[in-house]
XYZ file of C-alpha atoms in Angstrom:
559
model
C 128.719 -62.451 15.412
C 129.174 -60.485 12.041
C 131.512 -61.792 9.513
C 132.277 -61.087 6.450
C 131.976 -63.147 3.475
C 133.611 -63.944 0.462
C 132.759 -64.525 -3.137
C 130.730 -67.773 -3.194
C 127.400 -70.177 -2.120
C 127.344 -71.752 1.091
C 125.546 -74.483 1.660
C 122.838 -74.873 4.043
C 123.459 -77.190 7.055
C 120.931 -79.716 7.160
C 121.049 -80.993 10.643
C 117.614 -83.162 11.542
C 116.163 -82.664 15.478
C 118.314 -85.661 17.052
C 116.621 -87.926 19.476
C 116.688 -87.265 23.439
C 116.140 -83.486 23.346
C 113.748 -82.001 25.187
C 112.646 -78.607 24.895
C 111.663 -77.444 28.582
C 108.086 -76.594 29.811
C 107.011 -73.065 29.057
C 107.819 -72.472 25.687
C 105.386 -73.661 23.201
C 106.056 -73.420 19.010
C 103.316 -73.628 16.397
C 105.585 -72.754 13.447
C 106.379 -74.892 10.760
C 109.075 -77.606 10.591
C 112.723 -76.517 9.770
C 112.155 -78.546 5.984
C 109.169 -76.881 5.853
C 110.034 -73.420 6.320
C 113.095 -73.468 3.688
C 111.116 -75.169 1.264
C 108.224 -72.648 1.128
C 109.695 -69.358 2.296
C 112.022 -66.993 0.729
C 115.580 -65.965 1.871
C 116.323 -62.445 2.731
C 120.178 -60.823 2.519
C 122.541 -61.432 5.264
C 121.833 -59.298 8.022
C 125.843 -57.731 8.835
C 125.934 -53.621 7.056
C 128.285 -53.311 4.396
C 130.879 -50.112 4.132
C 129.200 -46.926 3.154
C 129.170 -42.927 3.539
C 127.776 -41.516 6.303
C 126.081 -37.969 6.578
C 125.408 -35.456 9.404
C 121.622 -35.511 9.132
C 118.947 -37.515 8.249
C 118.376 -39.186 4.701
C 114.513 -39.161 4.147
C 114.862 -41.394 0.903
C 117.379 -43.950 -0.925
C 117.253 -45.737 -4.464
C 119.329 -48.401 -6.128
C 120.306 -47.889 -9.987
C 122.476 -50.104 -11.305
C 125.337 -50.382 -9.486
C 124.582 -46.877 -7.482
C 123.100 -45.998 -4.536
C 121.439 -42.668 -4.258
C 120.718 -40.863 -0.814
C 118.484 -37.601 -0.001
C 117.241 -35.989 2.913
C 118.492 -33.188 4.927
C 122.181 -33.227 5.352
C 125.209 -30.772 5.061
C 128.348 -33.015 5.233
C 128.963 -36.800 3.984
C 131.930 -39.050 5.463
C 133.569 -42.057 4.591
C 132.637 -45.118 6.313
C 134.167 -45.878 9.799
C 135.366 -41.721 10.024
C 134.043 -39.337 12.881
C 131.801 -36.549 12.711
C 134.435 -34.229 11.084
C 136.943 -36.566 10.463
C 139.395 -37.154 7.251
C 137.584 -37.214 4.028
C 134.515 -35.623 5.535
C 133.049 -33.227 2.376
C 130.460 -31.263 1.459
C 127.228 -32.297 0.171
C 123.875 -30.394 0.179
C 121.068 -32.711 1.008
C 121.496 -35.588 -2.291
C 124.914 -38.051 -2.196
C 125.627 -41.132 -4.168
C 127.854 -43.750 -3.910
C 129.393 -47.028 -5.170
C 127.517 -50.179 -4.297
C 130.569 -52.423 -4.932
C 133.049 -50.173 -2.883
C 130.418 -48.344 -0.848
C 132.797 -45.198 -1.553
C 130.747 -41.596 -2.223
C 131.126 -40.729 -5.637
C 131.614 -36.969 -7.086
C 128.284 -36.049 -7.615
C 127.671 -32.685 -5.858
C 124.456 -31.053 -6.767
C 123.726 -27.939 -4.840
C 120.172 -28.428 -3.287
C 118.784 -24.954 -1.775
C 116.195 -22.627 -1.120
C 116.026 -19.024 -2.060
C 114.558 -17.612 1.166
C 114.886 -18.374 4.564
C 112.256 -18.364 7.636
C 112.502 -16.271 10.909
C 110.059 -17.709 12.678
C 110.705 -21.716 13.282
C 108.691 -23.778 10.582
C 108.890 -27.723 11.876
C 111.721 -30.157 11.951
C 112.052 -30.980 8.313
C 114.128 -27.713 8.319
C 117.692 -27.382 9.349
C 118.760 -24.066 11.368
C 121.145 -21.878 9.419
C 122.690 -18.266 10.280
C 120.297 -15.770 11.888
C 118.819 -17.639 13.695
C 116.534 -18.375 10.528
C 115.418 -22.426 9.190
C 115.799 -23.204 5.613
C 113.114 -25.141 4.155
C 115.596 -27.709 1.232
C 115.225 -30.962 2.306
C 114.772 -34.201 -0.330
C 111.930 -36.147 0.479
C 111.974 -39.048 -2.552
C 114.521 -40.153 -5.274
C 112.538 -42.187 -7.588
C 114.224 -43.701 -10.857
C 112.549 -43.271 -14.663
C 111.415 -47.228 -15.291
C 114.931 -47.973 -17.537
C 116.986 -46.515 -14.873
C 118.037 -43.393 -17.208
C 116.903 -40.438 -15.195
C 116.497 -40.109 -11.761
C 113.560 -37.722 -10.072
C 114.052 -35.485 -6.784
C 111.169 -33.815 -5.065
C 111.038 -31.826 -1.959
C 110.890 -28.678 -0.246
C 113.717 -26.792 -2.664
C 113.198 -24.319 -5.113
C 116.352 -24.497 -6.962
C 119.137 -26.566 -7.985
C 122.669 -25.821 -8.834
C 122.282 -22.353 -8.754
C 118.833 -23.006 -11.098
C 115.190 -22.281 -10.523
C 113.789 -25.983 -9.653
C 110.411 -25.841 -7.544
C 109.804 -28.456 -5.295
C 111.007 -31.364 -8.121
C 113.819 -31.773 -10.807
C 115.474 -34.801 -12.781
C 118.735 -35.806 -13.380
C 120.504 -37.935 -16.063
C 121.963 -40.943 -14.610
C 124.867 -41.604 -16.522
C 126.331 -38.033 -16.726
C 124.229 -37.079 -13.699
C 124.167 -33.567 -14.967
C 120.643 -31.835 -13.928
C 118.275 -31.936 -16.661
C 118.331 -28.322 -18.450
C 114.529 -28.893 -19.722
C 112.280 -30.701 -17.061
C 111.314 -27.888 -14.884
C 107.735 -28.287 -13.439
C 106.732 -25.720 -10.798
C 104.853 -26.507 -7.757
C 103.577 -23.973 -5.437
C 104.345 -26.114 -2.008
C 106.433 -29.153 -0.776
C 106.291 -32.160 -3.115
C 106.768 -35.118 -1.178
C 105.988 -38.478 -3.065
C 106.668 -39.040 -6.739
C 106.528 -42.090 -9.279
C 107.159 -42.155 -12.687
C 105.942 -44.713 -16.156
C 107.380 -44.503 -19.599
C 105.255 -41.525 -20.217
C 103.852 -39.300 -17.079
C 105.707 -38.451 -14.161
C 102.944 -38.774 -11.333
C 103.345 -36.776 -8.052
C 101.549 -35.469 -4.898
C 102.392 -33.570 -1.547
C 101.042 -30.283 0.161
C 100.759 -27.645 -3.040
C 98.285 -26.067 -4.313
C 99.301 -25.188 -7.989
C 101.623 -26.157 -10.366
C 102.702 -23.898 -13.234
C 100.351 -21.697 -12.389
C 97.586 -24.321 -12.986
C 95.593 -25.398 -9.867
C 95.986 -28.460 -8.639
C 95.356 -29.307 -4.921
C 98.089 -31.561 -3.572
C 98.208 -33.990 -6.833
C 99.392 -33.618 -10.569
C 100.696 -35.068 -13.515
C 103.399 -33.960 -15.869
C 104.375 -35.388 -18.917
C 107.869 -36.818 -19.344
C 109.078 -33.345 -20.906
C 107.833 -31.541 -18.107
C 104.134 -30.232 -19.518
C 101.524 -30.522 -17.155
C 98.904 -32.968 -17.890
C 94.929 -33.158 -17.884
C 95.111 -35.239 -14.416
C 93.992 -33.619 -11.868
C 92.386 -35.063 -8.695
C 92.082 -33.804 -5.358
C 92.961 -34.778 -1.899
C 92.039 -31.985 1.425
C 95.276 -32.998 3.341
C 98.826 -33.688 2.663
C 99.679 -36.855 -0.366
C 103.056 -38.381 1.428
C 103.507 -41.447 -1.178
C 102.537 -42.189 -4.902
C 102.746 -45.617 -6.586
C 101.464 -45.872 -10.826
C 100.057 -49.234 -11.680
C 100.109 -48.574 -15.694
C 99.086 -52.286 -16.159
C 96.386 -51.421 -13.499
C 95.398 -48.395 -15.163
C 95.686 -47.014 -11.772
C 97.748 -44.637 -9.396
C 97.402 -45.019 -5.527
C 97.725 -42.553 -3.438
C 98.615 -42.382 0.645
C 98.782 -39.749 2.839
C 97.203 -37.766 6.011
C 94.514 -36.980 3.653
C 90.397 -37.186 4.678
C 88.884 -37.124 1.212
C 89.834 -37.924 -2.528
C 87.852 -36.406 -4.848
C 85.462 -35.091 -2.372
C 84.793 -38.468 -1.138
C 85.549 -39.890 2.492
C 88.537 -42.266 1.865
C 91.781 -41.509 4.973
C 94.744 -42.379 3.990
C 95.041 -44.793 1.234
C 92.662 -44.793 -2.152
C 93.275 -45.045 -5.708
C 92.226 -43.499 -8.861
C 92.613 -43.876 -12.726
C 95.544 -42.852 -14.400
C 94.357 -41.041 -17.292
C 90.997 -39.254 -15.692
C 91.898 -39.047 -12.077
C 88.563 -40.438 -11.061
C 88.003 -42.609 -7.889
C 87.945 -46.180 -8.216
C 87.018 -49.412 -6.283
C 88.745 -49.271 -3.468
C 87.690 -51.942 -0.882
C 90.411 -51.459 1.774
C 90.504 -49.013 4.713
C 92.509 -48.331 7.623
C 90.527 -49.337 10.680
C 91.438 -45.943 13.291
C 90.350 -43.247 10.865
C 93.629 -41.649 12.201
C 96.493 -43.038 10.131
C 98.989 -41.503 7.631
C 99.829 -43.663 4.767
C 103.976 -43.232 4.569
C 105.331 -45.523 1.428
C 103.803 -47.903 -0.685
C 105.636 -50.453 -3.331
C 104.263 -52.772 -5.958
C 105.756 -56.209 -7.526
C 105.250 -58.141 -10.616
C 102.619 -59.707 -8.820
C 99.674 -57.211 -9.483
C 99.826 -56.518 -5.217
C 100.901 -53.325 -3.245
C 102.262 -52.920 -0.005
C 101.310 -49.946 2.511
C 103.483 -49.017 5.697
C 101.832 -46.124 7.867
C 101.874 -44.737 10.877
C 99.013 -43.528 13.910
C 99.499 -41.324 16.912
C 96.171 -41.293 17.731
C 97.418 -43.948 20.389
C 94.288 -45.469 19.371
C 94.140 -49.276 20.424
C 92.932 -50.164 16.914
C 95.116 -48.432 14.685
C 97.106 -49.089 11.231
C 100.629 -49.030 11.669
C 101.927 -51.993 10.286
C 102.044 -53.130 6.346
C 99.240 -54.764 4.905
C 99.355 -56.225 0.725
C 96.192 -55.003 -1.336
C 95.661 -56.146 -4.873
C 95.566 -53.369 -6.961
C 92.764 -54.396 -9.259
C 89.932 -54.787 -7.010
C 91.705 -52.532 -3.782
C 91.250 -55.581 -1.375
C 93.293 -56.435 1.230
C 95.187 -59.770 0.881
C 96.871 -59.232 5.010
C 97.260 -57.256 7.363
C 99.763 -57.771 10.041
C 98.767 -56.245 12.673
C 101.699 -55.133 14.371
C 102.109 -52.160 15.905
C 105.162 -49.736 15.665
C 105.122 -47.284 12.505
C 106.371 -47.787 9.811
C 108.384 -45.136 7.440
C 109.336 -47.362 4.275
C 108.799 -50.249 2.498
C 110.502 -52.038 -0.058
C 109.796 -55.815 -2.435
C 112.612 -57.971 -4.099
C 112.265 -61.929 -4.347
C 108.830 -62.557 -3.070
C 110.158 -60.245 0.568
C 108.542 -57.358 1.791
C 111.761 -55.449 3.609
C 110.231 -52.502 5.841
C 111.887 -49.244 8.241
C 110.286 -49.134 11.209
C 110.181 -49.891 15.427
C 107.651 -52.694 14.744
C 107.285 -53.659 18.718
C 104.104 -55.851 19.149
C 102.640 -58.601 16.297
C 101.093 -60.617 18.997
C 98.497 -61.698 16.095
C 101.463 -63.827 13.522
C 102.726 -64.781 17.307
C 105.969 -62.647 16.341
C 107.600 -59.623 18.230
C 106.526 -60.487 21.702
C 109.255 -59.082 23.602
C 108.381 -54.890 23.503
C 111.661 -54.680 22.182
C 111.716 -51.950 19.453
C 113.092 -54.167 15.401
C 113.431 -51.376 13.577
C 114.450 -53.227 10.866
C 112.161 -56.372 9.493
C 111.375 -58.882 7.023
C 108.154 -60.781 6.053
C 106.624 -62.453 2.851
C 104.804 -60.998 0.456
C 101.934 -63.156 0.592
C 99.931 -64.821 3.430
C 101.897 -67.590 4.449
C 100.054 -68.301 7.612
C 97.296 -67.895 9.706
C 97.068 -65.805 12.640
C 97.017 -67.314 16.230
C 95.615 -64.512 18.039
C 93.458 -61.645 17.758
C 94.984 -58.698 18.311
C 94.475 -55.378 17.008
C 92.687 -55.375 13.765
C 93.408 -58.651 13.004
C 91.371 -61.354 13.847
C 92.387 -65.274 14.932
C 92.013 -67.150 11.573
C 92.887 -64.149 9.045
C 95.483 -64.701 6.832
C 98.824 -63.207 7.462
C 102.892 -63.304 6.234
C 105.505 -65.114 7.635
C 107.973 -63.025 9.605
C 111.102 -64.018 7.838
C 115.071 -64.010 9.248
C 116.102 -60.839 9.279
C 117.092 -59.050 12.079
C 119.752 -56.176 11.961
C 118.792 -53.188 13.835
C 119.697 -49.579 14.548
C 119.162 -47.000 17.212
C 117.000 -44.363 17.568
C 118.889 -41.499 16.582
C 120.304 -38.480 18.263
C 118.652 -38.028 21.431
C 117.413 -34.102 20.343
C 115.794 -35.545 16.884
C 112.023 -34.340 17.094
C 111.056 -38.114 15.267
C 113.528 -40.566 16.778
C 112.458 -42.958 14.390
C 116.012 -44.651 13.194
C 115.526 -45.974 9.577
C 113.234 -43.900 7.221
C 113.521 -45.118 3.986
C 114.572 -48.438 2.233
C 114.940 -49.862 -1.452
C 116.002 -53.640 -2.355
C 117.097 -55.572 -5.152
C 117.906 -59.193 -5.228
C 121.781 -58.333 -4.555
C 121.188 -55.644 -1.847
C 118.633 -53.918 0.795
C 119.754 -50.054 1.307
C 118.683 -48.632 3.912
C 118.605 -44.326 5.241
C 117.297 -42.769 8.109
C 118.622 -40.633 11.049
C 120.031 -43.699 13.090
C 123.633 -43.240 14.349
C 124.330 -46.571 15.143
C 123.941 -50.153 12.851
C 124.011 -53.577 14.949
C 125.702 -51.167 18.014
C 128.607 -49.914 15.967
C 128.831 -46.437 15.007
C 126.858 -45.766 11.397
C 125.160 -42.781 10.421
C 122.385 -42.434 8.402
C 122.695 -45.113 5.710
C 123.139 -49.238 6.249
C 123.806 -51.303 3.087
C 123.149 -55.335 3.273
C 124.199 -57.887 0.779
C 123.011 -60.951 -0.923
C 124.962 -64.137 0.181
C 126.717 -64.434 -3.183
C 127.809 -60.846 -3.036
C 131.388 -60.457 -2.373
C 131.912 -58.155 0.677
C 128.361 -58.834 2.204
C 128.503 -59.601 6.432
C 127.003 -61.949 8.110
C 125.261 -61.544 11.351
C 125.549 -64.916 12.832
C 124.771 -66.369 16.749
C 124.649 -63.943 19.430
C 127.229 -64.522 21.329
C 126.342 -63.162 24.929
C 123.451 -65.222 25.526
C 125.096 -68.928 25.159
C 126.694 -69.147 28.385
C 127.843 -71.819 30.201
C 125.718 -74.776 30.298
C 123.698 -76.162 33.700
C 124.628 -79.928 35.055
C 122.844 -81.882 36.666
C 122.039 -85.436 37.633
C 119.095 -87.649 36.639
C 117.467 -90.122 39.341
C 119.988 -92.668 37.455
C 123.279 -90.703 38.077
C 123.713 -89.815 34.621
C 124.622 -86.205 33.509
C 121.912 -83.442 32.484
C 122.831 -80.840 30.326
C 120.338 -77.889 29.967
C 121.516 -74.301 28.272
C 120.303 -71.561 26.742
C 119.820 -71.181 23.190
C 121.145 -68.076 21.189
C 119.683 -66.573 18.061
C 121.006 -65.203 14.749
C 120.036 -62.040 12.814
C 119.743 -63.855 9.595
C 118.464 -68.081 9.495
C 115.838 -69.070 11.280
C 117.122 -72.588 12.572
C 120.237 -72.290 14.710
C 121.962 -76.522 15.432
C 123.348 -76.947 18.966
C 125.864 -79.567 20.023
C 126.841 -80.852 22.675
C 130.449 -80.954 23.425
C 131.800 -83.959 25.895
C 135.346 -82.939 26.392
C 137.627 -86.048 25.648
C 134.892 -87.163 23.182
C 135.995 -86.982 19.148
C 132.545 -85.576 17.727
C 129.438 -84.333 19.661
C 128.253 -86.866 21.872
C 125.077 -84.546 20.421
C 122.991 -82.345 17.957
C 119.653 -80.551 17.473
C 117.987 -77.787 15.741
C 116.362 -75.317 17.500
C 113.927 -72.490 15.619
C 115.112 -68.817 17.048
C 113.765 -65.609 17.262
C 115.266 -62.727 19.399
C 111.900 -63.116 21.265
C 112.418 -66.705 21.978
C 114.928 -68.621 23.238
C 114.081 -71.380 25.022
C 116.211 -73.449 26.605
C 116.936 -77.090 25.726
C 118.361 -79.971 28.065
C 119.898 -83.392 27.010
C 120.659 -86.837 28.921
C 124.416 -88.140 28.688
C 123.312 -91.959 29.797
C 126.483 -92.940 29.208
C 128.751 -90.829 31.766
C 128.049 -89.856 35.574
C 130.655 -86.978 34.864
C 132.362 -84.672 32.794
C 133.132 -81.219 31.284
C 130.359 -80.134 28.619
C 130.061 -76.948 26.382
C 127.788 -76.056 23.729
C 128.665 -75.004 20.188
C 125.902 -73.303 17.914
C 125.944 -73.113 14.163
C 123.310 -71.069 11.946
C 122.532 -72.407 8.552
C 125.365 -69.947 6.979
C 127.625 -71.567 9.324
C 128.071 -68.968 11.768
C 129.824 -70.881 14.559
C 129.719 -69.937 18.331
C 130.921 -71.565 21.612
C 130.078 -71.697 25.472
C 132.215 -72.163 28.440
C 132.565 -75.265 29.389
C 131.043 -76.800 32.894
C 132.137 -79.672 34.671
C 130.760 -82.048 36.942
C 132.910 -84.321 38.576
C 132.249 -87.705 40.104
C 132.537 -86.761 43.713
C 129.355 -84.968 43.385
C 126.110 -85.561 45.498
């Protein structure tokens, strides 16, 4: 059920668990009470995709600034929301887009993103097929903002800009959003992860010099562009960097074997000044993973997605929190499913990925592929099971209401991943990837989702399709049974159920069910006070998302 809002709070049914439910054998719960939950948990944005442009490709990267939204990857065209491939208002744009968070309408920012030569021979899928046949290496791989939101950084696989020499990274001002005539580092090789303070500009990827400086796959440039003292090394490709100036650190994660010659896979960090290792107590438990994203908060914590094809039954593919300081792991997860982004905003770690199995938080038991997910920051529970590399008893996050999801892809797409990248503020989670679809209806490539309060977001209430018409019965008494199926929604946890006695002015009555897509159990109530009767079921979410059954009826004449 998606509907959109309007301007304004709504307030939070508070419907208690009414007497003479019962929920039926088979389905166990170990989570907290509905109280509980909303008074220790925090609330992510509805869970319904706002309007905004769609590409032809993939976007590999998205960032909030103000009251834009900026988009890179590997595109040709962009399209207005709800159009066709190649349908009115369909324009150019060369891998980078922007649009208008309030309208969700592209704005005219058209920077030419290329590279000077072409390849005959075919060079992976991260380049697009152009006349020939030859593949052009341009894509975007990361978007990262300047800390006061004034400049805005693009790295990739390019080597120029607007008709300009721009290797591998450039920087644009935000509020003209004119390229930056002076900031022209060089890299020899793809640049894939970037992140920026109030003085350096930190980044990493596949290259082997920059400026004609070596520098093996990591470097450091000052905010005008000169290339700094830092300088340490990786042997394999750097696909994310996060600074930690109040850390005094910069982490680093990758496919990498070895940082500064020593054996560290995939995630390590080292001083910001000198480059040099330091205490780093985490590590990925297959050996085989690739470190894809990592974000920090206010917090002093930072949160790693990756990814392992090792098909390894151990493996890293989850998000796990790590305090910075000392480099040890707060959680793990455990699920399974990689993961291409992360994001943080209000104590909620939003993540892009087709996160399939967290049998150890008791979450995701269904094989069914949430591409899209939501869980605290910190360890809210414990977990029940062990199951990969997490143990019964280790601490883990809640998995939080949030449930919108996309497809795949297109059905040639080397990854078939669906979302790639994400980036949320308190009013708004963006999300980019190669997906063509968002909650089954036709979107391409990017998904916007709003804060309650923000006018225009969309809720994604009940699921309609599984409350269907309720079973009756009798008791050894005569008296009526009711037993139906419950329903979930892609944004509250608790959905309230009533039962509807047709004749009867208010339910004869109520209770409040915890959902997940993964379980719905179904619930049964006693009417003592008829032997007959036509019953439905309404269910309300705590937005106030309001579905209906059929009715049933049972009539007197009955055995």
């Amino acid at each position: 059920m998606l509907v959109a809002r309007r301007r304004g709070w709504r307030a939070v049914l508070t419907a208690g668990i009414a007497a003479g439910a019962v929920l039926l054998p088979g389905v166990a719960t170990t989570k907290a009470s509905a109280a509980e939950a909303a008074e220790s948990t925090p609330t992510p944005v509805t869970a319904g995709s706002m309007p905004t442009p769609q590409t032809n490709g993939t976007i590999f990267s998205v960032t909030i600034v103000g009251d834009t939204a900026y988009a890179g990857g590997m595109f040709t065209k962009a399209r207005p929301d709800g159009v066709a491939p190649g349908g009115d208002g369909e324009v150019t744009r060369h891998n980078l887009l922007a649009f208008d968070l309030d309208t969700g309408e592209l704005l005219p920012w058209t920077p030419e993103v290329a590279v000077s030569q072409t390849l005959q021979n075919y060079p992976g899928p991260y380049c697009r097929e152009v006349e020939g046949p030859a593949w052009a290496c341009d894509s975007v791989f990361q978007l990262e903002a300047s800390p006061d939101g004034s400049e805005l950084y693009v790295v990739g696989d390019f080597d120029q800009v607007n008709g300009e020499w721009r290797s591998r990274i450039a920087r644009f001002d935000t509020a003209s959003r004119e390229l930056d005539p002076n900031f022209d580092p060089r890299a020899t090789g793809r640049v894939r992860g970037l992140s920026a303070t109030e003085n350096t500009v930190y980044f990493g990827g596949a290259f082997d010099a920059v400026d004609g400086t070596a520098r093996q796959r990591l470097a450091a440039v000052d905010t005008d562009g000169s290339l700094t003292s830092w300088n340490p090394s990786v042997d394999n490709e750097v696909f994310t960097v996060q600074a930690a100036p109040a850390q005094q650190r910069v982490l680093l994660g990758g496919a990498f074997n070895a940082v500064n010659g020593e054996q560290r896979r995939a995630m390590m960090a080292v001083d910001d000044t000198s480059g040099a290792n330091v205490s780093w107590q985490a590590r990925v438990p297959a050996g085989s993973e690739v470190v894809t994203d990592i974000a920090t908060d206010s917090t002093g914590t930072a949160y790693f997605g990756a990814y392992d094809h090792s098909n390894n039954e151990v493996r890293f593919e989850g998000r796990t929190a790590i305090d910075i300081a000392t480099g040890e792991a707060d959680w793990w997860d455990g699920c399974y499913g990689d993961t291409q982004g992360v994001a943080v905003a209000d104590g909620i770690l939003y993540s892009a990925s087709h996160t399939h199995d967290c049998a150890a938080m008791d979450e995701v038991t269904d094989d069914q592929y949430y591409r899209l997910l939501a869980e605290t920051t910190t360890a809210t529970e414990t977990a029940t099971a062990t199951s990969n590399h997490v143990e019964k008893g280790d601490p883990v996050p809640g998995v939080l209401p949030w449930f919108p999801n996309t497809d795949q892809g297109p059905a040639g797409s080397a990854w078939q991943h669906g979302p790639w990248a994400v980036d949320a503020t308190s009013e708004y989670v963006l999300v980019g990837g190669e997906f063509t679809t968002v909650n089954g209806k036709d979107r391409q490539s990017l998904a916007l989702f709003g804060a309650r309060d923000v006018p225009g977001s969309v809720d994604n209430g009940p699921k309609q399709a599984l409350l269907t018409s309720p079973d009756l019965s009798r008791d050894a008494d005569g008296n009526v049974t009711i037993t139906w199926n419950t329903t979930w929604s892609a944004q509250t946890t608790n959905i309230r159920y009533e039962v509807i006695r047709r004749g009867a002015d208010e339910p004869i009555h109520t209770v409040t069910q915890r959902n997940r897509p993964w379980n719905t159990p179904r619930l049964s109530y006693t009417d003592t006070e008829h032997t007959a009767g036509t019953y439905r079921i309404r269910a309300v979410d705590t937005d106030g998302n309001a579905i209906g059954s059929p009715s049933t009826t049972i009539s007197a004449s009955e055995d």
